[in-house]
mmCIF file of C-alpha atoms in Angstrom:
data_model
loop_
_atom_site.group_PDB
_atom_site.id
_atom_site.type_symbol
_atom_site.label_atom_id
_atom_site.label_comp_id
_atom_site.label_asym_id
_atom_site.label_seq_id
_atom_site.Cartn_x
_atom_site.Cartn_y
_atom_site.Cartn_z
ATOM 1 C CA UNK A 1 -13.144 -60.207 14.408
ATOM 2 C CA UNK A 2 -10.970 -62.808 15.833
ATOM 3 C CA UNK A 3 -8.775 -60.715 18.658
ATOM 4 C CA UNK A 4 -10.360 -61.901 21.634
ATOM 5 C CA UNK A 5 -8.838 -60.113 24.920
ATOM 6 C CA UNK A 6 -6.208 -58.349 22.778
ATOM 7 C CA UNK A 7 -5.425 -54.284 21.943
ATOM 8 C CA UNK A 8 -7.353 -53.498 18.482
ATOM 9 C CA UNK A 9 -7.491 -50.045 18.965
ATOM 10 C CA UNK A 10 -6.156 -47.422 20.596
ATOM 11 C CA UNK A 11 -6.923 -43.801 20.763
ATOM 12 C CA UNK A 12 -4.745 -40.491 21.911
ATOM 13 C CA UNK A 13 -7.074 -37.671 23.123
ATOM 14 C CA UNK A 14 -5.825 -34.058 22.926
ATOM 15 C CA UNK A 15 -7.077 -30.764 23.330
ATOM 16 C CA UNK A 16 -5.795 -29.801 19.706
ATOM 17 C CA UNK A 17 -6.436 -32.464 16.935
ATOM 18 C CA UNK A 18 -4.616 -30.559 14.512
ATOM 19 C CA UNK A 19 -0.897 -29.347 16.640
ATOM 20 C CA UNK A 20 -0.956 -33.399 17.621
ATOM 21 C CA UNK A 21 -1.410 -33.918 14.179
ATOM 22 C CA UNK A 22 1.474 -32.113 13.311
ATOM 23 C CA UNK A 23 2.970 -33.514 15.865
ATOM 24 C CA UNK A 24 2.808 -37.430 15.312
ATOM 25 C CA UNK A 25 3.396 -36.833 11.526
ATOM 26 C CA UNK A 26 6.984 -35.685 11.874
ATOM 27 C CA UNK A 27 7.706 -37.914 14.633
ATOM 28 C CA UNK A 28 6.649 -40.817 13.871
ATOM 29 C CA UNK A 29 5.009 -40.807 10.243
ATOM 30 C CA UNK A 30 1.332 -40.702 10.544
ATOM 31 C CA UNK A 31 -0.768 -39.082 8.728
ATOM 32 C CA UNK A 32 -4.212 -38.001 10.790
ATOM 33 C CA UNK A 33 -7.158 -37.935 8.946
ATOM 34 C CA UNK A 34 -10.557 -35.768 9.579
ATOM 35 C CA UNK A 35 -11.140 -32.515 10.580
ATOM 36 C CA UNK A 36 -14.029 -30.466 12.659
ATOM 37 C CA UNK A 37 -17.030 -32.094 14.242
ATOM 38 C CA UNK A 38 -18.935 -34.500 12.536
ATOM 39 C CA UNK A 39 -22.573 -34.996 13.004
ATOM 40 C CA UNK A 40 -22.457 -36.079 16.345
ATOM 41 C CA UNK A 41 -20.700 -33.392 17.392
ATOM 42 C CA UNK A 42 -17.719 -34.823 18.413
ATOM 43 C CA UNK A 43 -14.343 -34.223 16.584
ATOM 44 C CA UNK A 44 -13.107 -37.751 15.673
ATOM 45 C CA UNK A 45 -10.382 -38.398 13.137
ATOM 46 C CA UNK A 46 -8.195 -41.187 12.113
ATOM 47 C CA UNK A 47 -4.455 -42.339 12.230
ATOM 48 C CA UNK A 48 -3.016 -43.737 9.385
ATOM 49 C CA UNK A 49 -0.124 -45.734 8.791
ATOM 50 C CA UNK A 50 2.237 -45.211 5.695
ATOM 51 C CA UNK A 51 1.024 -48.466 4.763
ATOM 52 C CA UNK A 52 -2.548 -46.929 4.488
ATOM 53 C CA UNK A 53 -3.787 -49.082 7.574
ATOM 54 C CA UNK A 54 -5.213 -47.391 10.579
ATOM 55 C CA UNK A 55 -4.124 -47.731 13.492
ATOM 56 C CA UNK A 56 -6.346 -45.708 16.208
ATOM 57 C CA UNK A 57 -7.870 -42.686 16.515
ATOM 58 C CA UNK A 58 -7.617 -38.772 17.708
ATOM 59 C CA UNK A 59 -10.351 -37.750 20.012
ATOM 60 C CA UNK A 60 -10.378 -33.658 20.104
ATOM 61 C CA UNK A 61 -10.845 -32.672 23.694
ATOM 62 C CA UNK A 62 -14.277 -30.205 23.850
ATOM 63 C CA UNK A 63 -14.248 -27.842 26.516
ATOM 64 C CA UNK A 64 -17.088 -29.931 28.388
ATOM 65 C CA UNK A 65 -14.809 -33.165 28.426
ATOM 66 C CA UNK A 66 -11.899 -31.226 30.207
ATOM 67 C CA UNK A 67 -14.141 -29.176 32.668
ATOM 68 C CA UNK A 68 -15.364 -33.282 33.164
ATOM 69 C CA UNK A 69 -12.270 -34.089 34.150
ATOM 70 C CA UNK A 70 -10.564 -35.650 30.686
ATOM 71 C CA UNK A 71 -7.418 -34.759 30.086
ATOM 72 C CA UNK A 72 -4.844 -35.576 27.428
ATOM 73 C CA UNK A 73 -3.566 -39.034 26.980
ATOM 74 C CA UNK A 74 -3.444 -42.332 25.070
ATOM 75 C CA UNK A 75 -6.097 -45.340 25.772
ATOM 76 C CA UNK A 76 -6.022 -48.379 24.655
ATOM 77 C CA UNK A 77 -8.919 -50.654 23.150
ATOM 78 C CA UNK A 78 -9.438 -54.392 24.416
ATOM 79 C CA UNK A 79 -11.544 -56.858 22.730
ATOM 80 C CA UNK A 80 -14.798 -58.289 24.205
ATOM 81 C CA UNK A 81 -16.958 -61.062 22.766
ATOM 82 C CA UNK A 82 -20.025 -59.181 24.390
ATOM 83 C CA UNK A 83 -20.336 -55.674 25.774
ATOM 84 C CA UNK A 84 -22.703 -55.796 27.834
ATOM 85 C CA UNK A 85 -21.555 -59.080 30.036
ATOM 86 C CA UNK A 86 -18.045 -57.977 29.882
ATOM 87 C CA UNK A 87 -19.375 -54.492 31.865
ATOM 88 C CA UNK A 88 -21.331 -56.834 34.407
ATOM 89 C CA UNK A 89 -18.310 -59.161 34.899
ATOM 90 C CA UNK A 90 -15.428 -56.617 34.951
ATOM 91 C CA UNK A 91 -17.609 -54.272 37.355
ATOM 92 C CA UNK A 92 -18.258 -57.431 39.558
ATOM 93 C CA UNK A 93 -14.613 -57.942 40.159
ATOM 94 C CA UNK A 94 -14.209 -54.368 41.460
ATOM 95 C CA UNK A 95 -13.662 -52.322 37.933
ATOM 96 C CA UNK A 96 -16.190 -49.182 37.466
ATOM 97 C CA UNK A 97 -17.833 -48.290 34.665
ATOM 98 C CA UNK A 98 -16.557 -44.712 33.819
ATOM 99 C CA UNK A 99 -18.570 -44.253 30.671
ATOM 100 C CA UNK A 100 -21.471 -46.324 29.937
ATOM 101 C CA UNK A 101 -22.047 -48.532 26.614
ATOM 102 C CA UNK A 102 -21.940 -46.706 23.045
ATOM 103 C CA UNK A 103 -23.078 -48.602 19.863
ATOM 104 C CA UNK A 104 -22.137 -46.664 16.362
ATOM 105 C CA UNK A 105 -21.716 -49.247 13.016
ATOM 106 C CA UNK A 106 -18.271 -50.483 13.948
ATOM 107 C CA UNK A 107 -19.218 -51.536 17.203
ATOM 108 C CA UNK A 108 -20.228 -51.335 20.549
ATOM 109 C CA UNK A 109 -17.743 -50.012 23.361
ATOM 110 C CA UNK A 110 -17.400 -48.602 27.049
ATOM 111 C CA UNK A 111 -14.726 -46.560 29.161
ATOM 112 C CA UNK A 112 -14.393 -48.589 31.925
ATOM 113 C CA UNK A 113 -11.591 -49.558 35.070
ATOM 114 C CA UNK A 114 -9.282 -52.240 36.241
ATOM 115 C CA UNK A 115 -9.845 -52.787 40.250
ATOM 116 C CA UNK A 116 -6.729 -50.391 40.488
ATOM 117 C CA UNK A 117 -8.716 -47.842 39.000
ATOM 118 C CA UNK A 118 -6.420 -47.724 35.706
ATOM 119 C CA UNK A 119 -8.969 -46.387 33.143
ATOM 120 C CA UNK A 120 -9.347 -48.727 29.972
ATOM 121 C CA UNK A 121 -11.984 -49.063 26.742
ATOM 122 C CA UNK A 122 -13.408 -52.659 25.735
ATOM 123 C CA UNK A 123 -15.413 -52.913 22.514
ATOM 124 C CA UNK A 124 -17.083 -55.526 21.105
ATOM 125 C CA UNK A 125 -16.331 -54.892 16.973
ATOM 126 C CA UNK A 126 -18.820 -55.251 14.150
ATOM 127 C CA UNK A 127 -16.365 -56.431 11.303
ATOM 128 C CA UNK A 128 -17.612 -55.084 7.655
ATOM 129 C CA UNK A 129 -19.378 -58.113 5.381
ATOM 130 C CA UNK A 130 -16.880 -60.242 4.227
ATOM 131 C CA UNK A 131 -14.168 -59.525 6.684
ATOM 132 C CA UNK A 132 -15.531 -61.288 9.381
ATOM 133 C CA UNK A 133 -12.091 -63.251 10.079
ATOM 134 C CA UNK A 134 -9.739 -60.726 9.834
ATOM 135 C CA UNK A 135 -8.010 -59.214 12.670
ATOM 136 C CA UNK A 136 -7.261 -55.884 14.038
ATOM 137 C CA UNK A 137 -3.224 -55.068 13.433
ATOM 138 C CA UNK A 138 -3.051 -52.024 15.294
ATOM 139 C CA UNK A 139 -0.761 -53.821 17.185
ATOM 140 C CA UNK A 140 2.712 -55.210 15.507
ATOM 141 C CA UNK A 141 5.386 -56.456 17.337
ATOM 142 C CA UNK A 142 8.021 -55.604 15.130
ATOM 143 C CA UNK A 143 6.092 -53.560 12.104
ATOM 144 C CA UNK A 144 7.315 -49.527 11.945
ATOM 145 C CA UNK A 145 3.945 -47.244 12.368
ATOM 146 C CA UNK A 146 2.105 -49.549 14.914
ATOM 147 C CA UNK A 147 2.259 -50.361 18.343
ATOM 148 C CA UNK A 148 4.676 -52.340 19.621
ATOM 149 C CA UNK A 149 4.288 -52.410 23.364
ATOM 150 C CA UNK A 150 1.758 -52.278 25.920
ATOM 151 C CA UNK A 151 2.942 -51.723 29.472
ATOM 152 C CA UNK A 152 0.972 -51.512 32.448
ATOM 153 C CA UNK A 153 2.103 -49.480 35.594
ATOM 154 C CA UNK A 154 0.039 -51.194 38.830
ATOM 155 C CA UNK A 155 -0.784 -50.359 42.320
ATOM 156 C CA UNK A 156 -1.153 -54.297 42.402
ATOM 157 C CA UNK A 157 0.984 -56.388 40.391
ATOM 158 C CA UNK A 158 -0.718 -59.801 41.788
ATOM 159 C CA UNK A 159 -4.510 -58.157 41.400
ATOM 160 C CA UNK A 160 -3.897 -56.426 38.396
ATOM 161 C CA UNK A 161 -2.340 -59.629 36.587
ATOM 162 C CA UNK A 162 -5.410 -61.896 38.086
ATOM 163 C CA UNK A 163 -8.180 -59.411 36.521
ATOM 164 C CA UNK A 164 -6.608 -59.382 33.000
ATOM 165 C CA UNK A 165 -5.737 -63.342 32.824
ATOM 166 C CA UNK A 166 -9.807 -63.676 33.749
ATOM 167 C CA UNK A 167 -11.145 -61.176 31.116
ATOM 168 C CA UNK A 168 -8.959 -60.601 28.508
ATOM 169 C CA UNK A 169 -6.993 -63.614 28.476
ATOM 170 C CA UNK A 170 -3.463 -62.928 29.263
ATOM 171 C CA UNK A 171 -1.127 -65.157 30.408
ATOM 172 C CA UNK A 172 2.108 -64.237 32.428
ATOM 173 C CA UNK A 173 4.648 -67.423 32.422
ATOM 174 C CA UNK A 174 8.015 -64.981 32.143
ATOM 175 C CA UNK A 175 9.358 -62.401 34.280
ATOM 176 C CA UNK A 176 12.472 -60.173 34.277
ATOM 177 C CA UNK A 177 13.531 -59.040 38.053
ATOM 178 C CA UNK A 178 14.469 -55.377 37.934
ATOM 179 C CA UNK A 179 15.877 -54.934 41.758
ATOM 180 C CA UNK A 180 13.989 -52.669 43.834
ATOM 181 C CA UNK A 181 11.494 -52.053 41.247
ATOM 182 C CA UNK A 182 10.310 -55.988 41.377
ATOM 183 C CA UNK A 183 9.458 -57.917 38.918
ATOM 184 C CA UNK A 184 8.523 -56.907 34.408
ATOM 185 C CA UNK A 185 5.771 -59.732 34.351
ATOM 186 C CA UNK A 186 5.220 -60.625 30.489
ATOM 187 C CA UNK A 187 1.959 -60.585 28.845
ATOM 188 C CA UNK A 188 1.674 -63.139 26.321
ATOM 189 C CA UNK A 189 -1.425 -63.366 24.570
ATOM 190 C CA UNK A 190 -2.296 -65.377 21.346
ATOM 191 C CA UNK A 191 1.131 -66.882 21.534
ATOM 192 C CA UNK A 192 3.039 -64.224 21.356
ATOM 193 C CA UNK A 193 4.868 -61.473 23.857
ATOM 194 C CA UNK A 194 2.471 -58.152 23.645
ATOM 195 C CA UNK A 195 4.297 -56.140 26.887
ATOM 196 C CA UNK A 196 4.236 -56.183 30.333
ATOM 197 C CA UNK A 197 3.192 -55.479 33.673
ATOM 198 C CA UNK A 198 4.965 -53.947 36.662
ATOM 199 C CA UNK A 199 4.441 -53.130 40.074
ATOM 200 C CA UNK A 200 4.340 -49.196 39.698
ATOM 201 C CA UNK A 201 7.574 -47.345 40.587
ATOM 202 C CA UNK A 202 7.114 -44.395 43.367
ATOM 203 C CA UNK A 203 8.433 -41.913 40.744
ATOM 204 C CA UNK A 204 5.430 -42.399 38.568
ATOM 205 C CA UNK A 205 2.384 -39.996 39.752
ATOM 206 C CA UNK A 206 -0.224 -42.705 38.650
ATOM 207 C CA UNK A 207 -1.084 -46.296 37.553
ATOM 208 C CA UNK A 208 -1.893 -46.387 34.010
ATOM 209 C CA UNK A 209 -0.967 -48.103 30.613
ATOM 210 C CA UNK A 210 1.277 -46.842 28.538
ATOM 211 C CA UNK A 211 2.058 -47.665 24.720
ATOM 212 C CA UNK A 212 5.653 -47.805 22.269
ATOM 213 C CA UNK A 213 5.182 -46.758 18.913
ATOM 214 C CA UNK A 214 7.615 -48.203 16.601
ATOM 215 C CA UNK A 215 10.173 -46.049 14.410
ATOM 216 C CA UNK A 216 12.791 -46.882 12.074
ATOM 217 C CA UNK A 217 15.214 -45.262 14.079
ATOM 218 C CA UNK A 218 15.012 -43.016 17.227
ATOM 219 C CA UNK A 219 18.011 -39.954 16.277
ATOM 220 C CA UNK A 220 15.476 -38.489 13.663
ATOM 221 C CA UNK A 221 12.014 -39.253 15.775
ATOM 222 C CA UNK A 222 13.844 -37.583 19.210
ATOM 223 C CA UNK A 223 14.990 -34.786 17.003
ATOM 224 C CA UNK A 224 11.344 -34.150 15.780
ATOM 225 C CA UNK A 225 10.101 -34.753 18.873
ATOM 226 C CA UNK A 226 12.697 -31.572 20.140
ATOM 227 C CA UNK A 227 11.825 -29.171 17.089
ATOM 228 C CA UNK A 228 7.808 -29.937 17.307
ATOM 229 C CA UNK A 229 7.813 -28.677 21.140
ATOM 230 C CA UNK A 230 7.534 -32.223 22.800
ATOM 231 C CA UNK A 231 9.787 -33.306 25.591
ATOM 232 C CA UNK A 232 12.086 -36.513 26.457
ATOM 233 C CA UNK A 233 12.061 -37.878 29.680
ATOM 234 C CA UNK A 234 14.102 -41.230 29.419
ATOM 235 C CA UNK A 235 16.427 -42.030 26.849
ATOM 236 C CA UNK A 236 17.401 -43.184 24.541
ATOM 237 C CA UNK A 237 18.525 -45.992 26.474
ATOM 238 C CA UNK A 238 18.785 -49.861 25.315
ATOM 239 C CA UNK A 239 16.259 -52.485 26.132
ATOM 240 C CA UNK A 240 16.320 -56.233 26.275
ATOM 241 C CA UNK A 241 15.740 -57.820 22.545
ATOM 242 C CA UNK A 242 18.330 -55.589 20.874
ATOM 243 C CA UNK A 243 16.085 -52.078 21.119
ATOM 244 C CA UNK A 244 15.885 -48.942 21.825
ATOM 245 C CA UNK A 245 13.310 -46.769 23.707
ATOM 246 C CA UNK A 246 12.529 -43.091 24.093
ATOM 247 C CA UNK A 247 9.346 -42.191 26.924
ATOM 248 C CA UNK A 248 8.076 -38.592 26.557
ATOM 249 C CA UNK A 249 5.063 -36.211 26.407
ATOM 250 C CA UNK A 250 3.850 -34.240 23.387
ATOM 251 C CA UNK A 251 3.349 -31.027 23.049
ATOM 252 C CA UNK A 252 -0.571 -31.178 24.336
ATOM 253 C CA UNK A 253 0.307 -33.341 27.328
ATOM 254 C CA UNK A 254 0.288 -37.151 26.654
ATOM 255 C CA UNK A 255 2.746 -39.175 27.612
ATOM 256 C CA UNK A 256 3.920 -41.532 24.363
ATOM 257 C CA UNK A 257 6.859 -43.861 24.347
ATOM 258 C CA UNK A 258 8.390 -45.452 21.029
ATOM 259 C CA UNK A 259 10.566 -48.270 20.353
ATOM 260 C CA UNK A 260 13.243 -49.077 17.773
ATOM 261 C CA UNK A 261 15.723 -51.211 16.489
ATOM 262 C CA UNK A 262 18.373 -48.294 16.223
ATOM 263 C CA UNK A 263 18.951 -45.997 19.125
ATOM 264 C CA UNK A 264 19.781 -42.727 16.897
#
């Protein structure tokens, strides 16, 4: 696949697969696909669009993982040209390794860190035979049902920028100044704006990235959000670009954000 350094993937992991199933489908319009453990014993299903695209997956939380220390939350997937030197490299620079190399048919990936310690997954894709030059579109700028925005909370803005220009490509040559809270460094990658970077506010318990769904309009998604048991914390409030944005936590925990051109 040609995506190299970008988000093709991304994956929301939840103690219940099925109540964040429920969840994401009125808010937002997914349908989630799979049910109960599969062969490897691990309860993996799929998120797809209305357009019948897929844009991620839902990893069920076993006891085991959360006694491990997982808890619920969203990760993102960045592309790698090779797995293996792309672990050696990143933990050279200071990242960890928080879950070592996995190789099923789509793929090989690994759960690793930024030096900040910001938890992220790299894979190196296997496309299917004849589809070698297509590209992931789990992320869409402006397309309803995909990601839209990938923001990165830092302990170090100047580190945290270096590490992903060197191994995943992005470049940062625009910056908004937001006062106190510094600068909202652009990540452009493939010639194109794909979010942000920031120096993280005190407010925030944690570094960490966090990713805007986009809805056709935010009134109904907030409402569902409200009558499915999840909870606003900021907005709706207006963004540069003409949008609208909503950050809040589902029902099971995560923290979720989505974006739209109509604030409700």
């Amino acid at each position: 696949m040609t995506d190299r350094g970008g988000f093709i993937w991304y994956e929301l992991m939840t103690p219940d697969a099925d109540a964040a199933a429920a969840f994401y489908e009125a808010v937002v319009g997914w349908k989630i696909v799979g049910e109960g453990p599969g062969e490897n014993g691990l309860d993996y299903r799929h998120i797809i669009r209305a357009d019948g695209g897929a844009n991620g997956g839902v990893l069920a939380l076993s006891p085991d993982m959360i006694a491990g220390g997982a808890r619920p939350c969203w990760m993102g997937y960045l592309h790698v040209a090779n797995i293996e030197d792309a672990v050696a490299e990143i933990t050279a620079d200071g990242g960890k390794v928080l879950m070592p190399t996995t190789t099923i048919d789509v793929g090989s990936f690994a759960l690793v860190t930024d030096p900040q310690g910001v938890p992220i997954y790299i894979m190196a894709p296997i496309a299917p035979a004849g589809r070698e030059g297509e590209k992931s579109d789990a992320y869409d700028r402006y397309a309803n049902g995909h990601v839209s925005w990938n923001e990165l909370y830092t302990s170090d803005l100047d580190g945290a920028k270096a590490f992903y220009s060197k191994h995943f490509s992005f470049e940062f040559n625009n910056s908004m100044p937001m006062g106190e809270m510094g600068d909202y460094c652009f990540i452009e990658h493939g010639g194109q704006d794909i979010g942000a970077v920031m120096q993280k506010p005190p407010h925030v318990p944690q570094s960490g990235w966090n990713f805007y769904i986009r809805v056709p309009d935010l009134g109904p998604a907030v409402a569902a959000i409200n009558a499915q048991g999840g909870k606003v914390l900021h907005g709706p409030m207006p963004v540069p670009g003409d949008d609208w944005i909503v950050n809040g936590i589902d029902p099971q925990g995560a923290a979720f954000a989505l974006v739209s051109a109509k604030g409700g």
